[in-house]
Short mmCIF file of C-alpha atoms in Angstrom, two decimals:
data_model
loop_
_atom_site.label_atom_id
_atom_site.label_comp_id
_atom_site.label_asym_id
_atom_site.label_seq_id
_atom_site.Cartn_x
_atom_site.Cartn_y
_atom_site.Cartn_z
CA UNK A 1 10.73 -31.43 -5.24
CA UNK A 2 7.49 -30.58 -4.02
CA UNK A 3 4.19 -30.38 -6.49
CA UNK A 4 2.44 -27.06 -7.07
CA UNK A 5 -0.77 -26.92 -5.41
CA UNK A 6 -2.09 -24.53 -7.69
CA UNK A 7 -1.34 -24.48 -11.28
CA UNK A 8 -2.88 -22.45 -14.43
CA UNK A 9 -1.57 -22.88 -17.72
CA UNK A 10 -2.57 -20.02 -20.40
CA UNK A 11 -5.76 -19.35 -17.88
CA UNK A 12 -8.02 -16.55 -19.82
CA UNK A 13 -11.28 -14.69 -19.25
CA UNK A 14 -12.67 -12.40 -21.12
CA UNK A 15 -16.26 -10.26 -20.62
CA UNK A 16 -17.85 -9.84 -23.91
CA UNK A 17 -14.91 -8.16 -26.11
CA UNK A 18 -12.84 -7.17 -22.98
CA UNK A 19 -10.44 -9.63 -22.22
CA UNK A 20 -9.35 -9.31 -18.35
CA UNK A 21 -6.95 -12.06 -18.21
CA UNK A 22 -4.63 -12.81 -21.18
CA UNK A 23 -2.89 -15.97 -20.58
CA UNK A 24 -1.99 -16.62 -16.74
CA UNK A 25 0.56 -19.29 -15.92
CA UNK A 26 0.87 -19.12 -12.76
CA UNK A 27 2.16 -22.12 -9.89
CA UNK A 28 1.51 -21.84 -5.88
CA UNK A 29 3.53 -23.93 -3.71
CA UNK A 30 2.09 -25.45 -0.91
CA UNK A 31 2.54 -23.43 2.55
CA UNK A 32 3.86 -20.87 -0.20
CA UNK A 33 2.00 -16.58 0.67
CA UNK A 34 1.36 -15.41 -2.44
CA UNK A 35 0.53 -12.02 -2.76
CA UNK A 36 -0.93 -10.52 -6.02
CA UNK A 37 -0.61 -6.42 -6.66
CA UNK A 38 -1.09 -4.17 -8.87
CA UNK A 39 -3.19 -1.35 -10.06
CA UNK A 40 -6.68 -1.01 -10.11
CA UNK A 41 -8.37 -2.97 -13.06
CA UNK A 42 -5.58 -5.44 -13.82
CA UNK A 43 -7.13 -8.26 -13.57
CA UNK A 44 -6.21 -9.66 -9.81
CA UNK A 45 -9.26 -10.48 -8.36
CA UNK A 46 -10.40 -12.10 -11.59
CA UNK A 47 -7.32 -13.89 -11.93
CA UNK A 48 -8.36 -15.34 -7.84
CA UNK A 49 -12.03 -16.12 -8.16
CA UNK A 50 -11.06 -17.88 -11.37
CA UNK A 51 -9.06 -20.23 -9.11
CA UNK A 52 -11.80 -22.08 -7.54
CA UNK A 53 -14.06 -21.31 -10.64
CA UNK A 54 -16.16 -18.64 -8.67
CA UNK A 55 -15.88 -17.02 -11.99
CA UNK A 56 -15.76 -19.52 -15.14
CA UNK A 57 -12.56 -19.05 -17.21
CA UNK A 58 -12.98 -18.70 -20.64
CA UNK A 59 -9.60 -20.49 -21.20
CA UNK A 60 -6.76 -22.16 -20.62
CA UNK A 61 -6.88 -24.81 -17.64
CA UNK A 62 -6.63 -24.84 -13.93
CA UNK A 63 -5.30 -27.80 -11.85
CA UNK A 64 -5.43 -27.84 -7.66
CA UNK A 65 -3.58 -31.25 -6.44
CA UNK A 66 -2.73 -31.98 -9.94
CA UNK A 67 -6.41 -32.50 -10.80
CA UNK A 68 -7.96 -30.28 -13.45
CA UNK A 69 -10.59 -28.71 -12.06
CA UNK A 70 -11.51 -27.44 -15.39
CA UNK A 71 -12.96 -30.87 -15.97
CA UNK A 72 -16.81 -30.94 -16.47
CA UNK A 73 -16.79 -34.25 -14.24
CA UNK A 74 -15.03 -32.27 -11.07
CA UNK A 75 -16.94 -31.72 -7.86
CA UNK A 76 -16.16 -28.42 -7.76
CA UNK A 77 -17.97 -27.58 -4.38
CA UNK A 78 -16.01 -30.23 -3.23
CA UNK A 79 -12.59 -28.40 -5.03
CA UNK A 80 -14.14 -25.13 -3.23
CA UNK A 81 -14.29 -26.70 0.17
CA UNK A 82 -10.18 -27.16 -0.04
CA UNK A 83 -9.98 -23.77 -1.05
CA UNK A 84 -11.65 -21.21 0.79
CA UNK A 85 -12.31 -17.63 -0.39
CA UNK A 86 -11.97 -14.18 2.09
CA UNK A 87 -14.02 -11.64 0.65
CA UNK A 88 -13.42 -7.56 0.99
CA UNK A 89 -17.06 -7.59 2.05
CA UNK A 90 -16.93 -10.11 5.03
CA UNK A 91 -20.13 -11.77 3.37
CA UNK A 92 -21.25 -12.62 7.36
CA UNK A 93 -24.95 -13.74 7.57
CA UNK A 94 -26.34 -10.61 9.34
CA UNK A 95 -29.74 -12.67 10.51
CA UNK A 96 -26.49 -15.31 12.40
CA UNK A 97 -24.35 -14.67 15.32
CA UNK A 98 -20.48 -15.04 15.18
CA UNK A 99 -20.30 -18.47 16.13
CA UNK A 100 -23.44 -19.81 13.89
CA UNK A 101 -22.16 -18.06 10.93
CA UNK A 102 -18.95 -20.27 11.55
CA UNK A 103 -20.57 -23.78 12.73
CA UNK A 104 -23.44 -22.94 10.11
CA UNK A 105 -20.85 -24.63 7.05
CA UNK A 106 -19.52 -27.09 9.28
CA UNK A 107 -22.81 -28.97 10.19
CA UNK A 108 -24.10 -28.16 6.47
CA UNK A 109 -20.63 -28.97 4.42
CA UNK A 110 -18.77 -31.37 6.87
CA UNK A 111 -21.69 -32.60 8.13
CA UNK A 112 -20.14 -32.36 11.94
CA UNK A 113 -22.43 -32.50 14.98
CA UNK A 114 -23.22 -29.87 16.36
CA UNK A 115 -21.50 -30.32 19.72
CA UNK A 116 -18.15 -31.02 17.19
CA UNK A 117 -18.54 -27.39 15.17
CA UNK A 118 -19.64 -25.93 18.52
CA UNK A 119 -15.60 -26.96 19.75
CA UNK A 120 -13.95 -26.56 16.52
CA UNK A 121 -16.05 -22.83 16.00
CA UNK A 122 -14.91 -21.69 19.74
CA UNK A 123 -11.37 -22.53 18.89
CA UNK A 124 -11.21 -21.18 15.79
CA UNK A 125 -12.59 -17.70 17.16
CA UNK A 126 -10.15 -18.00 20.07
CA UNK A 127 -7.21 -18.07 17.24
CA UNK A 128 -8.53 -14.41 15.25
CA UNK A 129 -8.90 -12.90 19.31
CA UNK A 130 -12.86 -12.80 18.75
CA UNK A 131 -14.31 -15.83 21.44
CA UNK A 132 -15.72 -13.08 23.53
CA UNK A 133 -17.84 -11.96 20.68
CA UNK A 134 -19.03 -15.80 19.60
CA UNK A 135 -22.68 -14.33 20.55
CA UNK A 136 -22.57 -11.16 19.15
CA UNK A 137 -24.40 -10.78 15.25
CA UNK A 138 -21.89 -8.77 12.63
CA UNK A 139 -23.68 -5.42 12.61
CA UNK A 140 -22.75 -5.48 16.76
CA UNK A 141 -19.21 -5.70 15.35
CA UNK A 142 -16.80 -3.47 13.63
CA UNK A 143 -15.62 -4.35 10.21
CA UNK A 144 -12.03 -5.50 11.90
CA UNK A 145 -14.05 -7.91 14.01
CA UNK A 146 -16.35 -9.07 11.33
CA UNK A 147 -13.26 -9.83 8.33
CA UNK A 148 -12.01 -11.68 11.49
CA UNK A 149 -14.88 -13.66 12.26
CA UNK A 150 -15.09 -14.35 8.54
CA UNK A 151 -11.24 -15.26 8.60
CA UNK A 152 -12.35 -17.33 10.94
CA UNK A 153 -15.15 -18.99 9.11
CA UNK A 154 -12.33 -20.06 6.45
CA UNK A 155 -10.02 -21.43 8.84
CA UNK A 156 -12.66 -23.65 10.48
CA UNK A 157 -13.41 -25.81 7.30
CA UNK A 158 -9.61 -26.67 7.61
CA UNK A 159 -9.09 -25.93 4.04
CA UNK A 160 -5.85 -26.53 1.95
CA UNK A 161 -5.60 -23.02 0.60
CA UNK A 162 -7.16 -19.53 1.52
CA UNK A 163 -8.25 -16.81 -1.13
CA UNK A 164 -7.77 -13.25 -0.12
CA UNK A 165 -9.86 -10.87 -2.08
CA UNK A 166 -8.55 -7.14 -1.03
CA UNK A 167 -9.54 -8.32 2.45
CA UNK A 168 -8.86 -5.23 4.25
CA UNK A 169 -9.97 -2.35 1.41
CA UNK A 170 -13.70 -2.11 3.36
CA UNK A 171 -12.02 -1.12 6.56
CA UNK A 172 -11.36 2.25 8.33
CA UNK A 173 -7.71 2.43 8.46
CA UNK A 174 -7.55 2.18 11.69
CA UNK A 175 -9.19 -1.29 11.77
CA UNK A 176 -6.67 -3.02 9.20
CA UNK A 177 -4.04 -3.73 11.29
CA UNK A 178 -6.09 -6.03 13.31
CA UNK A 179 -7.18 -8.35 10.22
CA UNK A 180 -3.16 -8.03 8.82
CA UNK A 181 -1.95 -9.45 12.10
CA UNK A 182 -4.21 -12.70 11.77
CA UNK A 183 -3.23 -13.01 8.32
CA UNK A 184 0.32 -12.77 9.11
CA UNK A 185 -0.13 -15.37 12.05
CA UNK A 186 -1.87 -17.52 9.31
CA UNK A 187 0.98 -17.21 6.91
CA UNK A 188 3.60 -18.53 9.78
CA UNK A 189 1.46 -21.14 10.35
CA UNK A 190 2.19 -22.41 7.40
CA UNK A 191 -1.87 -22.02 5.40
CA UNK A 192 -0.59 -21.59 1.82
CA UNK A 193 -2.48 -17.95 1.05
CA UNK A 194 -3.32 -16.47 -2.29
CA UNK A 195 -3.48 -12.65 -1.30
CA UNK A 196 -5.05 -9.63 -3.37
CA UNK A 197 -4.12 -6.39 -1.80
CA UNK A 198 -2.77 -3.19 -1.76
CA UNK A 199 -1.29 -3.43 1.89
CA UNK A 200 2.37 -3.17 0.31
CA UNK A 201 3.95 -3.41 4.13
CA UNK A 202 2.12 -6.94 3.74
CA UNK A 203 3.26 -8.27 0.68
CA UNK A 204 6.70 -7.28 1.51
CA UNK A 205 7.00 -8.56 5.40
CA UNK A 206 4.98 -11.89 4.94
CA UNK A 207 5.11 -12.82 0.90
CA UNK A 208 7.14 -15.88 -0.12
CA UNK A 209 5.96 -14.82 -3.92
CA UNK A 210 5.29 -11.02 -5.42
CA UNK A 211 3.06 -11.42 -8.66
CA UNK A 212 2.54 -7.67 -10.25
CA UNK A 213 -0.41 -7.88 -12.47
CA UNK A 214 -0.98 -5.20 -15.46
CA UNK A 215 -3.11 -5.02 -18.01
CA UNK A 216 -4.09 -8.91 -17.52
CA UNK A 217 -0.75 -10.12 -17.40
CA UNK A 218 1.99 -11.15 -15.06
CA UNK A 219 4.69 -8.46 -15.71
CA UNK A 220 6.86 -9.36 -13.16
CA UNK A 221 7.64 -12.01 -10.52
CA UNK A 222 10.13 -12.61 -7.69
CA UNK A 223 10.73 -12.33 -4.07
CA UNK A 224 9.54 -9.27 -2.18
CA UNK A 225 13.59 -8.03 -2.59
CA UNK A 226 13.51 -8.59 -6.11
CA UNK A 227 9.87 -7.03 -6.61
CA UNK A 228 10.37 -4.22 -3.99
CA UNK A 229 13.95 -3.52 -4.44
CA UNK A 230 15.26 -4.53 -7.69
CA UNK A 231 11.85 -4.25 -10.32
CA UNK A 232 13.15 -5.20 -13.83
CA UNK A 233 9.76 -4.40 -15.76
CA UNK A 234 9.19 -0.40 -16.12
CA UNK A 235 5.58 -1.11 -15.29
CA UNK A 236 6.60 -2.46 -11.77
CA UNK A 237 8.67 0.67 -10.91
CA UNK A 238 6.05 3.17 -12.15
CA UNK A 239 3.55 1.28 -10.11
CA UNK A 240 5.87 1.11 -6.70
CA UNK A 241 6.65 4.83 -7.57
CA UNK A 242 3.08 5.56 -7.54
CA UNK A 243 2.58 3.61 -4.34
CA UNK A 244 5.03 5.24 -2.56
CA UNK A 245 3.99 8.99 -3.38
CA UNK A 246 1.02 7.74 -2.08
CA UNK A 247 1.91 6.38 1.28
CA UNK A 248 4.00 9.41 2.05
CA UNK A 249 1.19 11.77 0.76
CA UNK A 250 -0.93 10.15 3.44
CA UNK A 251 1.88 10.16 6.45
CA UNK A 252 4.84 11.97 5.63
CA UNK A 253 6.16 10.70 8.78
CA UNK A 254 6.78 6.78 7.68
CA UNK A 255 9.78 5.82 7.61
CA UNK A 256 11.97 5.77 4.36
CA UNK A 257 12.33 2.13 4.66
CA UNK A 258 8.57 0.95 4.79
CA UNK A 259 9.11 0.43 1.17
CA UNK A 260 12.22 -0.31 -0.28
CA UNK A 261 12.84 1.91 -3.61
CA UNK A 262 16.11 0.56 -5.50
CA UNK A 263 16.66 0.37 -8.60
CA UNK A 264 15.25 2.94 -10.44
CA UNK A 265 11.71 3.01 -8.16
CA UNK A 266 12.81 6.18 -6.46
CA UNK A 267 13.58 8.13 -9.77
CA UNK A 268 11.68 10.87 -10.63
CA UNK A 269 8.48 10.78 -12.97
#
């Protein structure tokens, strides 16, 4: 049986008396999407940038390949370099075209010639639909086009795992589907994704894994059926409840079956 890639056992972090994350156990499976929801202020994108140690845990221990990373002796750029990060704000170097702000890491980090990041960056932007705009510098592009080219950036290093921090909540709606459809692409590839998001269509169409996060826990955990459809934690189906009043407040038209609601999620507050 195959080795988690990720693995945290009792992983805290607190910020001066407020403790975000209580005690996260938590296992990724290689070539495994897992998507992370839940409301506002629950702890998700804490819970992500403690994976690579963007933010320091205050507890509890974190091991990528079986290695704990947690370990004062780790290379942890090197650790980072396996396991890129997405961010909601594209973090693009404005004063850098597309295609710089991609080979940029890749002469720097992999120490590749530049004739070598110049082939790997084309192709890469070729994959996320944005070689046309290799020249172009972000503020010439539109958010879509610049989480893409950022996408992109992550995907070059050839990393082991990708971190998705909410990477479509800066975009006009309009724009998201665009970034969800290289993501999804991504996930069939077979990249083994950590996703924070609220794109609920998402989690349920591409997720192999549904964590719900409340109140810096894991309250429930399962398959997109068992999360969407069948919710066992009240939590859960107040949340999905929530969602969905929300989604049909915004477009009464979609469908009834954009999100499943068994179980209880459809009941009424």
């Amino acid at each position: 049986m195959a080795e988690p890639i990720i693995k945290t056992v009792g992983l805290r972090k607190s910020f001066g008396d407020l403790e975000v994350l209580k005690g996260i156990d938590l296992e990724v499976m290689p070539s495994e999407c897992m998507v992370i929801i839940g409301p506002s202020g629950s702890g998700k994108s804490t819970l992500l940038r403690c994976l690579n140690r963007m933010i320091e845990p205050t507890g509890g221990s974190i091991y990528f390949e079986g290695h704990d990373i947690m370990d004062p002796d780790i290379d942890i750029n090197q650790v980072r370099s396996h396991m890129n990060m997405v961010f909601q704000s594209f973090n693009l170097f404005m004063h850098l075209t597309a295609r710089n702000n991609i080979s940029l890491a890749l002469t720097k980090v992999k120490k590749m010639s530049r004739h070598e990041a110049d082939e790997l960056t084309m192709a890469t932007l070729d994959k996320v639909g944005m070689r046309d705009k290799a020249d172009a510098y972000p503020g010439e592009l539109s958010g879509g086009q610049q989480q893409r080219v950022a996408i992109a950036r992550a995907m070059a290093m050839e990393p082991k795992v990708i971190l998705f921090d909410e990477p479509t909540s800066a975009l006009d709606p309009e724009l998201i589907g665009e970034v969800l459809d290289v993501m999804k692409k991504l996930a069939m590839s077979g990249m083994t994704m950590v996703v924070v998001t609220h794109e609920m269509g998402f989690a349920r169409e591409m997720a192999d894994k549904v964590i719900f996060m409340d109140q810096g826990v894991i309250a429930e955990q399962g398959t997109p059926e068992e999360i969407f459809v069948n919710p066992q934690n009240p939590r859960t189906k107040v949340f999905l409840r929530r969602i969905l009043k929300e989604v049909n407040a915004l477009d009464p038209g979609i469908p009834p079956d954009f999100m499943p609601t068994g179980n209880g999620v459809q009941d009424n507050p």
